[in-house]
mmCIF file of C-alpha atoms and ligand atoms in Angstrom:
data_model
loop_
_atom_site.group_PDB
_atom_site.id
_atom_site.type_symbol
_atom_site.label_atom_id
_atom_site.label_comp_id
_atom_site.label_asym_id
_atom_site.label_seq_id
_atom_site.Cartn_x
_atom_site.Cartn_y
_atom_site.Cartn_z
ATOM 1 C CA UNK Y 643 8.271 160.821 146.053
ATOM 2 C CA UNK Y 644 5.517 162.869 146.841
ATOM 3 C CA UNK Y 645 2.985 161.081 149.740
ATOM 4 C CA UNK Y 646 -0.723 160.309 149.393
ATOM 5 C CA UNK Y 647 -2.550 161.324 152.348
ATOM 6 C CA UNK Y 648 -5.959 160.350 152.871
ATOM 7 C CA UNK Y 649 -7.251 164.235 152.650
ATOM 8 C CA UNK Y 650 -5.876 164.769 149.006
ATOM 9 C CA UNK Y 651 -9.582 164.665 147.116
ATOM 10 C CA UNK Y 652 -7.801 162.922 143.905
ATOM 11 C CA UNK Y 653 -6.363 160.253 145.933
ATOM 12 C CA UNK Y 654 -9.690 159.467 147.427
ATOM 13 C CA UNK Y 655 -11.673 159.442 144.109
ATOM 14 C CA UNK Y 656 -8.831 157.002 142.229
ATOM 15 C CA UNK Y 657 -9.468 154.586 145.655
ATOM 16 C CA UNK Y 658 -13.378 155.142 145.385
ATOM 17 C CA UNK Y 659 -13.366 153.891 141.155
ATOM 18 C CA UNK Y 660 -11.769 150.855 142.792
ATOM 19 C CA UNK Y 661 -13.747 149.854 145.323
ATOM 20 C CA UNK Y 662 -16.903 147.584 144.290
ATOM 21 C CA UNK Y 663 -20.143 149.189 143.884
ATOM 22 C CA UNK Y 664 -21.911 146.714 146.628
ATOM 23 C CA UNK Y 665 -18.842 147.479 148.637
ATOM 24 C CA UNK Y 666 -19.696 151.346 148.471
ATOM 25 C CA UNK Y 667 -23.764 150.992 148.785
ATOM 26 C CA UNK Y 668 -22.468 148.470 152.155
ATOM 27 C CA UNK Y 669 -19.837 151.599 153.428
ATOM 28 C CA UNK Y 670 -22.264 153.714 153.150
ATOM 29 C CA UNK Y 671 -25.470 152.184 154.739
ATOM 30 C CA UNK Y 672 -23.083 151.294 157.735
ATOM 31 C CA UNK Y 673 -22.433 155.384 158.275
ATOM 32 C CA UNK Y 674 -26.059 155.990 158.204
ATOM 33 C CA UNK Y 675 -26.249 153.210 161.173
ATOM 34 C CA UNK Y 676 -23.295 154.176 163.140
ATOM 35 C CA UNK Y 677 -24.272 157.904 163.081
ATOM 36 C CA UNK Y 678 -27.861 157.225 164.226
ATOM 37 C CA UNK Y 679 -26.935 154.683 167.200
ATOM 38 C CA UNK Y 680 -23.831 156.463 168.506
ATOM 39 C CA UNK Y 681 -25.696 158.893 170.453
ATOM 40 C CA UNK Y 682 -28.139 156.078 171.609
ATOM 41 C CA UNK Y 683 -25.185 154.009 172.102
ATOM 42 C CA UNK Y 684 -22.979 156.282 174.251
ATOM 43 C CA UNK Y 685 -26.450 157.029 176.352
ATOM 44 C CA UNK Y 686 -27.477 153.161 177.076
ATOM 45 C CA UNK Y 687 -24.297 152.146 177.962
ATOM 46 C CA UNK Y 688 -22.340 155.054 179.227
ATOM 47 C CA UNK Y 689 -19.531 154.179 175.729
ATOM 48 C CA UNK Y 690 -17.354 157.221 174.386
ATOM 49 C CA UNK Y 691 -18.043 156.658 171.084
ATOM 50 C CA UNK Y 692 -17.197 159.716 168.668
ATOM 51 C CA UNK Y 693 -19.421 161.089 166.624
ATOM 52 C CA UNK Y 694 -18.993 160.750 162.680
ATOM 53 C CA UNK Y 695 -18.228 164.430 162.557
ATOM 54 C CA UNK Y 696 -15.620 163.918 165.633
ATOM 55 C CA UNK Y 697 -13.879 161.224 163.382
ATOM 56 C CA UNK Y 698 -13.608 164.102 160.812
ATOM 57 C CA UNK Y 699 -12.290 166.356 162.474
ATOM 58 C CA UNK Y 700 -15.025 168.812 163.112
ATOM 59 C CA UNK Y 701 -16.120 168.367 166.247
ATOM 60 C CA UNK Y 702 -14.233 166.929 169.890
ATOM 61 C CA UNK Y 703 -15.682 163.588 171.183
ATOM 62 C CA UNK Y 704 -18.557 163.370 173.693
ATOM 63 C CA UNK Y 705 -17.227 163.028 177.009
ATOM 64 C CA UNK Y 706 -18.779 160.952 179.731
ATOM 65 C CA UNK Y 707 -20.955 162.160 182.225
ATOM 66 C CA UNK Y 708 -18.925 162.016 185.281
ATOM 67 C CA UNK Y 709 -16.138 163.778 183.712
ATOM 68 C CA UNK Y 710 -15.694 167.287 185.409
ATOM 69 C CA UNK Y 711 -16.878 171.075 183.347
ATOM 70 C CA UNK Y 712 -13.712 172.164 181.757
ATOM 71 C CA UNK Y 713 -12.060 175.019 183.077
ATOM 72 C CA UNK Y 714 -11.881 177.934 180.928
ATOM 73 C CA UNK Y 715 -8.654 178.095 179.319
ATOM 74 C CA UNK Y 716 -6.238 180.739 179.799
ATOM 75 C CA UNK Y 717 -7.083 182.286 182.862
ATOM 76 C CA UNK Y 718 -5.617 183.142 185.755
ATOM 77 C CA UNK Y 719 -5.271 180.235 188.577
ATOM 78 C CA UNK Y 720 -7.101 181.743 190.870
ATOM 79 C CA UNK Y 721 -9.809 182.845 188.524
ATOM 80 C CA UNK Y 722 -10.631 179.310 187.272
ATOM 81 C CA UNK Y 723 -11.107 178.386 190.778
ATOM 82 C CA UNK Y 724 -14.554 176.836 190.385
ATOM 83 C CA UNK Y 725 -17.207 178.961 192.864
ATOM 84 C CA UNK Y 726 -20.534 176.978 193.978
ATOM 85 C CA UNK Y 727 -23.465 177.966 191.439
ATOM 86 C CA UNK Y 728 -25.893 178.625 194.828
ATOM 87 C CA UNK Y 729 -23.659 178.923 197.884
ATOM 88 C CA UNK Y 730 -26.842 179.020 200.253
ATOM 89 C CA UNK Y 731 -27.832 176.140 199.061
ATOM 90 C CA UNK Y 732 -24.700 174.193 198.492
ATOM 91 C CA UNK Y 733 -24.262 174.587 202.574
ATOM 92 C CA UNK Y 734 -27.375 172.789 203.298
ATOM 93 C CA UNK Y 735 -27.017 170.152 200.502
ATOM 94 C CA UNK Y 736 -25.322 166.545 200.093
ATOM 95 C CA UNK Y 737 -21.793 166.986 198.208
ATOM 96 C CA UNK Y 738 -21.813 165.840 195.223
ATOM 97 C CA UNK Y 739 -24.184 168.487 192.955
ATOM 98 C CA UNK Y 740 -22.490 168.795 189.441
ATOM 99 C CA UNK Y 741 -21.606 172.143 188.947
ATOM 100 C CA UNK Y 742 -22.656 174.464 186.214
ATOM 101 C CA UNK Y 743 -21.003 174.095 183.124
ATOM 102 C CA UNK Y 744 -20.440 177.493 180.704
ATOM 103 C CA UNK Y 745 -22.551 176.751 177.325
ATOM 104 C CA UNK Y 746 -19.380 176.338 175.430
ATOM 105 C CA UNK Y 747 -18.029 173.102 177.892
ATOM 106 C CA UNK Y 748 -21.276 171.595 177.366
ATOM 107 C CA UNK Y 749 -21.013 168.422 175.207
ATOM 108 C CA UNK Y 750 -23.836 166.247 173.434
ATOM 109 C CA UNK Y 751 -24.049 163.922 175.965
ATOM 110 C CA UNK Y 752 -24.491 166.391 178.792
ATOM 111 C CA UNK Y 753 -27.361 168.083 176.173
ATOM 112 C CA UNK Y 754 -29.029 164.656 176.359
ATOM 113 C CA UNK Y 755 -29.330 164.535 180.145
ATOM 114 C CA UNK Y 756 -32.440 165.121 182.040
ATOM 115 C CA UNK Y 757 -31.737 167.501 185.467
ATOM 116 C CA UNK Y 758 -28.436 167.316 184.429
ATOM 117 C CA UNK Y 759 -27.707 163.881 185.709
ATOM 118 C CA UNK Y 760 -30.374 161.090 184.150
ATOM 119 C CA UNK Y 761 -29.733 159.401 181.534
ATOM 120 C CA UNK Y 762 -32.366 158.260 179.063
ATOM 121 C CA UNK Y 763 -32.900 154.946 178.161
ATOM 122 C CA UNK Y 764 -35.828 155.140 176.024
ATOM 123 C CA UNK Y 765 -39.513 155.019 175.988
ATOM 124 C CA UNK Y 766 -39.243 157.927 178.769
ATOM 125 C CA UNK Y 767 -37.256 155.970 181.203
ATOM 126 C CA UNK Y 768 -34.201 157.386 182.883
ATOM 127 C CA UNK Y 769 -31.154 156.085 184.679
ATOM 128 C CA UNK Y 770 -29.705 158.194 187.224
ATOM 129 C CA UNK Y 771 -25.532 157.685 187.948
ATOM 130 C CA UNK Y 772 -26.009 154.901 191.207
ATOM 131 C CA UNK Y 773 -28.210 153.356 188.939
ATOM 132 C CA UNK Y 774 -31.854 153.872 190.122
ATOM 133 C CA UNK Y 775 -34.594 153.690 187.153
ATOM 134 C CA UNK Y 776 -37.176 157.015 186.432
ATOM 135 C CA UNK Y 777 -40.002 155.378 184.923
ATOM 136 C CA UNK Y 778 -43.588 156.043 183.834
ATOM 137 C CA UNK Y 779 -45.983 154.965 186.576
ATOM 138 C CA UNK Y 780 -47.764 156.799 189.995
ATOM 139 C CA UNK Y 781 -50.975 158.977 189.140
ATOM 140 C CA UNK Y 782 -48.934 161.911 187.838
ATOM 141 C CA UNK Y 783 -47.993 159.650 184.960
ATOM 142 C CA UNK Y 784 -44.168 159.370 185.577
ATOM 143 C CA UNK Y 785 -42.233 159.282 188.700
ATOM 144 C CA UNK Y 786 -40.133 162.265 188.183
ATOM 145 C CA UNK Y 787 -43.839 163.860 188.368
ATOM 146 C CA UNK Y 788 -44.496 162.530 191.272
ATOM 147 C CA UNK Y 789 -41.505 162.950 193.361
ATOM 148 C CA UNK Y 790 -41.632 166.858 192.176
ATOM 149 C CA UNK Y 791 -44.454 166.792 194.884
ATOM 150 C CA UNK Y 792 -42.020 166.864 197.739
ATOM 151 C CA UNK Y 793 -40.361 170.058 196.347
ATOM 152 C CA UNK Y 794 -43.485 172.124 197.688
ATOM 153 C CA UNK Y 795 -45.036 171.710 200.930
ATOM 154 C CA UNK Y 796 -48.585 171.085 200.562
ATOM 155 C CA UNK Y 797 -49.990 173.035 203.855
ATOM 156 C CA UNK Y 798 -53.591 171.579 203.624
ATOM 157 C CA UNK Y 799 -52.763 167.886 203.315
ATOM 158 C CA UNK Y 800 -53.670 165.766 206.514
ATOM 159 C CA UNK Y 801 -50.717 164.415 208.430
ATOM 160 C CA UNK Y 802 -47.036 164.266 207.610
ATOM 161 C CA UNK Y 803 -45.704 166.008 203.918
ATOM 162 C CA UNK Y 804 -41.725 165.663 203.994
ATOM 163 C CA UNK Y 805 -40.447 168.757 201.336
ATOM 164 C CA UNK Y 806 -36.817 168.583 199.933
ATOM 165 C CA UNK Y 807 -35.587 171.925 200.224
ATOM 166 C CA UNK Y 808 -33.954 172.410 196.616
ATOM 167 C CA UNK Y 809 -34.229 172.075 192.974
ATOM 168 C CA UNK Y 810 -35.075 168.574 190.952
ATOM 169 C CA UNK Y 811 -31.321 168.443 190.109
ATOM 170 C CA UNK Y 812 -30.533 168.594 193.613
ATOM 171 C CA UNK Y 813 -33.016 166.396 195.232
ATOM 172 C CA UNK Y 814 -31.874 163.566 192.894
ATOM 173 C CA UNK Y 815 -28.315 163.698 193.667
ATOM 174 C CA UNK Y 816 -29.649 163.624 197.180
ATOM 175 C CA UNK Y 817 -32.205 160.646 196.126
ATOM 176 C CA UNK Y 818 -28.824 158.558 194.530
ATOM 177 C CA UNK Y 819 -26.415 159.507 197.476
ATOM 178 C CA UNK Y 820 -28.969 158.056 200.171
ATOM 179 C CA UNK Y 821 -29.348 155.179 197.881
ATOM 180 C CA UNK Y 822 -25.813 154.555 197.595
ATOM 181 C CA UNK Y 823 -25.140 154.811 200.969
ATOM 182 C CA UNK Y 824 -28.246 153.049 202.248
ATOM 183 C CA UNK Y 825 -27.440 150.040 199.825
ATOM 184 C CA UNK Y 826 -23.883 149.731 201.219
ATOM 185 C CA UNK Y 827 -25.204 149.597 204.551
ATOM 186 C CA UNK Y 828 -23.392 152.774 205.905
ATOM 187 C CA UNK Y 829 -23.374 154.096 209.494
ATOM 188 C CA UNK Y 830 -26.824 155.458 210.197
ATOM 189 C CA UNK Y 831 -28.974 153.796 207.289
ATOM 190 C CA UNK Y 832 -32.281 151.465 207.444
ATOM 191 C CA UNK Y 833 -33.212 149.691 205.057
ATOM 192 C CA UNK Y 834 -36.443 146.802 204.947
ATOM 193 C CA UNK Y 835 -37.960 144.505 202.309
ATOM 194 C CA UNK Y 836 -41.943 144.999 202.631
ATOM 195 C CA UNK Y 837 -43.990 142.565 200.084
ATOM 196 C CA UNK Y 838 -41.396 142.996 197.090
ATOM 197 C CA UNK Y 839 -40.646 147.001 198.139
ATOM 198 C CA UNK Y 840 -37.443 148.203 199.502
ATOM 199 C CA UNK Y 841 -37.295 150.544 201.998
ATOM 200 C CA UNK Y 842 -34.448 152.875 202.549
ATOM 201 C CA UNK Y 843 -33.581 155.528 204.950
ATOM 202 C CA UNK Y 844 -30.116 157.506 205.318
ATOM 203 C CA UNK Y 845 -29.265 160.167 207.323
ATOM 204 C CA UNK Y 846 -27.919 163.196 206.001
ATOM 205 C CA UNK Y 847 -25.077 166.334 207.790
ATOM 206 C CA UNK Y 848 -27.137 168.707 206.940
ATOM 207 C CA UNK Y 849 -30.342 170.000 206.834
ATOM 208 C CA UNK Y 850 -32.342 168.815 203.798
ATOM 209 C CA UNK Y 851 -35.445 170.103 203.891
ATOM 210 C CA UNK Y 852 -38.380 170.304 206.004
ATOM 211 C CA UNK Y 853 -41.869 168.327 207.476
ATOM 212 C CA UNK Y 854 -44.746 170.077 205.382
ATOM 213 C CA UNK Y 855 -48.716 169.037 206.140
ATOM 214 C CA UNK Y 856 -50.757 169.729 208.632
ATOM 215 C CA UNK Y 857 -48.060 167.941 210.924
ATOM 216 C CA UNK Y 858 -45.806 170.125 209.923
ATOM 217 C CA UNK Y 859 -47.486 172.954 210.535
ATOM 218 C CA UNK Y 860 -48.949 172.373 214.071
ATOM 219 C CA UNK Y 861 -44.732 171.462 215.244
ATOM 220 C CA UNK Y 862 -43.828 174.566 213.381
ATOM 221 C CA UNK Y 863 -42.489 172.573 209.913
ATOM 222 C CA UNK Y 864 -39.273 171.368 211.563
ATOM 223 C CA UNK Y 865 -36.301 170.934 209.796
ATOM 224 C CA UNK Y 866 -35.673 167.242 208.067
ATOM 225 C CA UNK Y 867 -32.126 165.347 207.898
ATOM 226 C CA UNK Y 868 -33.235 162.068 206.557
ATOM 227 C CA UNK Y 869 -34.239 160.407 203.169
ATOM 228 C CA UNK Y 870 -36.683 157.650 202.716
ATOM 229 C CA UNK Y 871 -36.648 155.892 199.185
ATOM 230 C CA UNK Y 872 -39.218 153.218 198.410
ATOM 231 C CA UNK Y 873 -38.277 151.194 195.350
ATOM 232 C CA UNK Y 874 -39.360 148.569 193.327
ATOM 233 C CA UNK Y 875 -36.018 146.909 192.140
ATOM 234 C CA UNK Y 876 -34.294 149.446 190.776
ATOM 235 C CA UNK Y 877 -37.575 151.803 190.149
ATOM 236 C CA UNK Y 878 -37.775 154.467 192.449
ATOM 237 C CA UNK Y 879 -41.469 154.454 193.617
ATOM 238 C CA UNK Y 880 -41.198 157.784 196.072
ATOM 239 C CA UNK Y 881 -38.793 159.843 197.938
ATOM 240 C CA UNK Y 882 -39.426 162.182 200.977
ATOM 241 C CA UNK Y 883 -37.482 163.543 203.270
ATOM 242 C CA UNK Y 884 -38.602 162.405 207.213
ATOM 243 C CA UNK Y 885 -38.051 163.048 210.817
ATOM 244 C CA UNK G 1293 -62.014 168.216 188.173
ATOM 245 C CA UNK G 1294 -60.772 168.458 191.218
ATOM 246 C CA UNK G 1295 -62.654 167.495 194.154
ATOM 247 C CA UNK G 1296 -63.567 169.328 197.617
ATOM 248 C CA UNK G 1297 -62.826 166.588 199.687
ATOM 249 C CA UNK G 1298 -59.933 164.514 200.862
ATOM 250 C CA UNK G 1299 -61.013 161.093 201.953
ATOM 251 C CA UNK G 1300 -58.467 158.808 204.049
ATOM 252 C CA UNK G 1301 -58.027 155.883 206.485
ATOM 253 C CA UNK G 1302 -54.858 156.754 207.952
ATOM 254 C CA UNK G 1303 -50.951 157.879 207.253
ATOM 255 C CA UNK G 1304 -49.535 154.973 205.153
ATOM 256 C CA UNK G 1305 -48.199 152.222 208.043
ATOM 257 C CA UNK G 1306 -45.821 151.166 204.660
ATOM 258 C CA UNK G 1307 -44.097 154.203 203.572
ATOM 259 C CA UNK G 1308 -45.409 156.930 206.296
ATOM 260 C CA UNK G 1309 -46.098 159.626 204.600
ATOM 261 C CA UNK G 1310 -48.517 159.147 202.131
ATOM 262 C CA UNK G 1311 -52.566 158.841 202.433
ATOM 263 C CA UNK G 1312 -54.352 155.218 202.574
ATOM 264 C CA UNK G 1313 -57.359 156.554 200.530
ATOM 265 C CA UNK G 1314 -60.320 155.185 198.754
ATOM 266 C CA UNK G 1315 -59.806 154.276 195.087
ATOM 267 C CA UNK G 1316 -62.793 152.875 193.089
ATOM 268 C CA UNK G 1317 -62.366 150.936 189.858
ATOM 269 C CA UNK G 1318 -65.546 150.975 187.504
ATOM 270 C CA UNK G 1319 -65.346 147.601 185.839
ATOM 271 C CA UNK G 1320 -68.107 148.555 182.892
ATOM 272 C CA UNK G 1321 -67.699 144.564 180.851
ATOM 273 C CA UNK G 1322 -69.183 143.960 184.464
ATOM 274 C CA UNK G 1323 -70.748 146.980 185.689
ATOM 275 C CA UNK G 1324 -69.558 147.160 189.247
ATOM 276 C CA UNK G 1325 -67.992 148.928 191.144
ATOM 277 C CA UNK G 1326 -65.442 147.874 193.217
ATOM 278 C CA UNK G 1327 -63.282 149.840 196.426
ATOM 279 C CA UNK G 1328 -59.781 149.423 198.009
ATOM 280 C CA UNK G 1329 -57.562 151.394 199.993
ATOM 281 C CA UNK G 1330 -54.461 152.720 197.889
ATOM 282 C CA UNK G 1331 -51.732 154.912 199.319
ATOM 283 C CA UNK G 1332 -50.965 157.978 197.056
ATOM 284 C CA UNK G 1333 -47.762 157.740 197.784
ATOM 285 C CA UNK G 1334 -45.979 154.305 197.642
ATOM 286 C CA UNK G 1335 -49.211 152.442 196.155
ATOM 287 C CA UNK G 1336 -49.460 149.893 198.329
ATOM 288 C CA UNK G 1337 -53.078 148.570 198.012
ATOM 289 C CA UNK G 1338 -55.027 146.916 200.772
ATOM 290 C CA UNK G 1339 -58.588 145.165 200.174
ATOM 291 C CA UNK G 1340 -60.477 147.375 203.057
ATOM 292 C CA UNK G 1341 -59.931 150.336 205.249
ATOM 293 C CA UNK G 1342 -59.205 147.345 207.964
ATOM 294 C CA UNK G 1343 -55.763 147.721 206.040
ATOM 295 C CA UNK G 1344 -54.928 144.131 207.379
ATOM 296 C CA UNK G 1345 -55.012 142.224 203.350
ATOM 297 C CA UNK G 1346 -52.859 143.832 201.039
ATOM 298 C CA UNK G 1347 -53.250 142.955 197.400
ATOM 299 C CA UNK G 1348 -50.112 142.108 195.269
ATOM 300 C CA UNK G 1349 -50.751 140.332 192.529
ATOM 301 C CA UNK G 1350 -51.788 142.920 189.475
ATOM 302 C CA UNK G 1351 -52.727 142.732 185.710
ATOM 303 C CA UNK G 1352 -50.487 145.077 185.230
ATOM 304 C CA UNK G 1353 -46.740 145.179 186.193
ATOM 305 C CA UNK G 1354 -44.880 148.389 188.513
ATOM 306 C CA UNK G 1355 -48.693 149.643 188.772
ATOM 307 C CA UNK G 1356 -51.151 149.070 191.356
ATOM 308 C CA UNK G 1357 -53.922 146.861 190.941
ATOM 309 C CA UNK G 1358 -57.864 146.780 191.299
ATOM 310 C CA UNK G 1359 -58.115 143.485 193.783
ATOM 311 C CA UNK G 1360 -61.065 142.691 191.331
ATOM 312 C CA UNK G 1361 -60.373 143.171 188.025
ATOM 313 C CA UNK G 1362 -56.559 143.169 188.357
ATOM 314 C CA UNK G 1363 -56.389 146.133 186.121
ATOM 315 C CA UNK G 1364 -54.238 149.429 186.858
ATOM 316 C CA UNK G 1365 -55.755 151.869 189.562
ATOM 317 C CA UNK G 1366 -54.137 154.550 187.631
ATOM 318 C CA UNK G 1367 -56.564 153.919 184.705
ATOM 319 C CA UNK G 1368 -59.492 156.101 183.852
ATOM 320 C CA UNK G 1369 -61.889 153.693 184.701
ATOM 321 C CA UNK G 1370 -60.452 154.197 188.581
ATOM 322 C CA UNK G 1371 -60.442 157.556 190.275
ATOM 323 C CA UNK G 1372 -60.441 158.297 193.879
ATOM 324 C CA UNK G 1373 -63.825 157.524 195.634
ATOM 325 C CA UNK G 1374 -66.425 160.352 196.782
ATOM 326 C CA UNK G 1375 -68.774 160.615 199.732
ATOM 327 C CA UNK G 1376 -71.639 158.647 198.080
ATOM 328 C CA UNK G 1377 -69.157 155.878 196.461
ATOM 329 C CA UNK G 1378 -67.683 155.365 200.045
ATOM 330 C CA UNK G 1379 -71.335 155.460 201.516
ATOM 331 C CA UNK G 1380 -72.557 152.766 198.765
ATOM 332 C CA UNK G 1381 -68.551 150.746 199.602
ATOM 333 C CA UNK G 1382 -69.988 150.845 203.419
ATOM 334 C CA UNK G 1383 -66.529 152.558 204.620
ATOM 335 C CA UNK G 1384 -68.335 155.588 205.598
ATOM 336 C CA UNK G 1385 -67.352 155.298 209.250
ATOM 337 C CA UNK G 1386 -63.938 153.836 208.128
ATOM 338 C CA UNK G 1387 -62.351 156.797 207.299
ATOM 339 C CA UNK G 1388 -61.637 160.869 207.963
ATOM 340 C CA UNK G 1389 -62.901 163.384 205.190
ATOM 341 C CA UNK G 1390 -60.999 166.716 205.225
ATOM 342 C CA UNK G 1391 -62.533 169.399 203.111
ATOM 343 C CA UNK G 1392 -59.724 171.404 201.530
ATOM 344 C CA UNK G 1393 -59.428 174.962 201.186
ATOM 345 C CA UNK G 1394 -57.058 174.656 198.074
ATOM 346 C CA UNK G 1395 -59.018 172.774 195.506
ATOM 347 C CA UNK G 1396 -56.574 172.043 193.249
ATOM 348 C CA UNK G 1397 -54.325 170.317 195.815
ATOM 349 C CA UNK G 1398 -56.776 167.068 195.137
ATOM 350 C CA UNK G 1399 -57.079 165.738 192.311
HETATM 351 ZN ZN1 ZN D 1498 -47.510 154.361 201.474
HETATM 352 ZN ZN1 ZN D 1499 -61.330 146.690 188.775
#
C-alpha cells in the first residue's frame, strides 16, 4: 500500500476539495496573522517561534538572543577558537560583549537588534537583556541620543564630562552589567532613591573610560572605573562614567 | 542655531555631572515667559537658581516640566535661556556664563 505523505501535491489538493470553503478563507487569514506577528512576537517576549518559511522547510528557526554565534563548521579545533573582535579594547572592557557573528550565523532576530543587544518593543522603544527601557525623551529626542554624548569628551564644557571609552554596543553592555550588579546590591555598588529617580553606581576592574570637561582637563582627564545610571523605573535617564 | 554662550548655576548636586542651566518656557495662550533651572543631564528641574524647590509634578509623563504651565521643557516653545532672558528672569548674578569656543557644542 503505497503511503500518502503530506508533500505529495495530489494528496493535498483531494484534502483541500474537502475542506469547507469558510474553513479555507479562516486557514488562510490565520497564516497572514501568524506570519506578520511572529517576528513581533519572538521580539516582545523573547518566544522562539519559527517562521512560516521555517515550518516549511526553507529556512532554520530564529534563535534567541543570548544564544552564542555558531562556530563555523568543519574546521579545525583550534581554528574555531573564537578570537576577541578588538583585543585592545576587550582588555579594558566589562566581560560580557557579544562577539561578532560571520554574516551567514546571523539570524532574523539578531537582524532586528539595535547595537546588537536591544530589543525593540515598538514605537522606538528598546529593551536591553537586564531589562532597562531605551525610550524617546532628553533634548536629543531619544535616550540612546543622549547617552551617545558620553562617547566623546566635550573639552569646552564647564566642570565634570565622564566619557565611556568604547563603542555604543559596548557602553551598553557596560550600562546593563552595572545595573545588574548595582540592583543586586554587589560588593562595591551605591545605589539612592532621589524624588522618584534611582541612582546607581558600580565599580568596574578595569578602566572604562575617562573624566572629560574642563575638570578633566585641568587633572589631566584621569582615567574612570565607575558607572553612574540614573533611571526612572526601568527608563534609563543618563549614564556616565565617574571618579 | 547654536548659541555662543553656556549659561549655568552649578554641576548638578542630583546626578553630578550634568549643568543646572536656565530653561525658559514661552507660554504664548498666556504670553509669558517663565524660567527654571533644568539639568541637561538627568532633568531634574528646580524653580530658581537657589536650587532649594524642585518641581515634580509635570503635564507630561518621563519629561521634564515647565513649573508654570506643566508642559514639556523639551518642547519648542522652551529653549535654553540667553543673557537678556536671564537679565529680564533677574538670575543674572545667579549664575556663570562661559563663552564657548566650539559653537556647536551648545545647542
Ligand atoms: Zn543632574
Ligand atoms: Zn510653561
Amino acid at each position: 500500500m503505497a503511503r500518502r505523505t503530506s508533500n505529495d501535491p495530489q494528496a493535498i489538493a483531494n484534502v483541500l476539495r474537502l475542506i469547507p470553503a469558510k474553513w479555507l478563507v479562516g486557514m488562510l487569514v490565520a497564516a497572514v496573522l501568524y506570519f506578520f506577528l511572529q517576528p513581533k512576537l519572538n521580539a516582545w517576549f523573547g518566544w522562539n517561534l519559527p517562521s512560516i518559511a521555517a515550518m516549511a522547510g526553507n529556512e532554520t528557526p530564529a534563535k534567541p538572543a543570548s544564544t552564542k554565534p555558531a562556530q563555523p563548521e568543519l574546521a579545525s579545533t583550534k581554528a574555531t577558537e573564537p578570537k576577541p573582535a578588538q583585543p585592545k579594547a576587550a582588555s579594558t572592557k566589562p566581560s560580557g560583549e557579544p562577539t561578532k557573528s560571520t554574516a551567514s550565523s546571523k539570524t532574523q532576530q539578531q537582524d532586528d537588534l539595535k547595537y546588537r543587544i536591544l530589543k525593540p518593543l515598538g514605537r522606538d522603544r528598546y529593551e536591553s537583556p537586564a531589562g532597562l527601557i531605551y525610550a524617546p525623551g532628553s533634548e536629543e529626542g531619544h535616550r540612546l541620543s543622549h547617552i551617545a554624548r558620553h562617547l566623546e569628551d566635550q573639552p569646552d564644557r564647564p566642570g565634570s564630562h565622564g566619557v565611556f571609552d568604547g563603542d555604543m554596543a559596548a557602553f551598553l553592555v557596560a550600562i546593563d552589567d552595572a545595573y545588574k550588579r548595582a540592583r543586586g546590591h554587589a560588593k562595591g555598588t551605591k545605589s539612592r532613591l532621589e524624588d522618584g529617580m534611582t541612582i546607581y553606581e558600580a565599580p568596574f576592574d578595569q578602566t572604562i573610560g575617562y573624566l572629560g570637561g574642563t575638570e578633566g582637563a585641568r587633572k589631566k582627564n584621569p582615567k574612570l572605573k565607575k558607572l553612574r545610571l540614573v533611571l526612572r523605573d526601568r527608563n534609563l535617564i543618563t549614564a556616565f562614567p565617574i571618579q | 542655531m547654536a548659541k555662543p554662550f553656556l549659561i549655568f548655576v552649578k554641576q548638578c548636586p542630583v546626578c553630578g555631572d550634568g549643568l543646572c542651566r536656565v530653561r525658559v518656557c514661552h507660554d504664548l495662550q498666556r504670553g509669558r515667559l517663565t524660567g527654571c533651572i533644568l539639568c541637561d543631564e538627568c532633568e531634574t528641574v528646580w524653580t530658581d537658581p537657589t536650587l532649594k524647590q524642585k518641581f515634580l509634578r509635570g503635564k507630561v509623563e518621563g519629561t521634564p516640566c515647565c513649573p508654570d504651565c506643566g508642559q514639556s521643557l523639551w518642547e519648542t516653545n522652551s529653549h535654553w535661556a540667553d543673557i537678556p532672558e536671564v537679565c529680564l528672569l533677574g538670575w543674572y548674578d545667579s549664575v556663570q556664563i562661559v563663552r564657548k569656543e566650539n559653537r556647536d557644542q551648545i545647542v
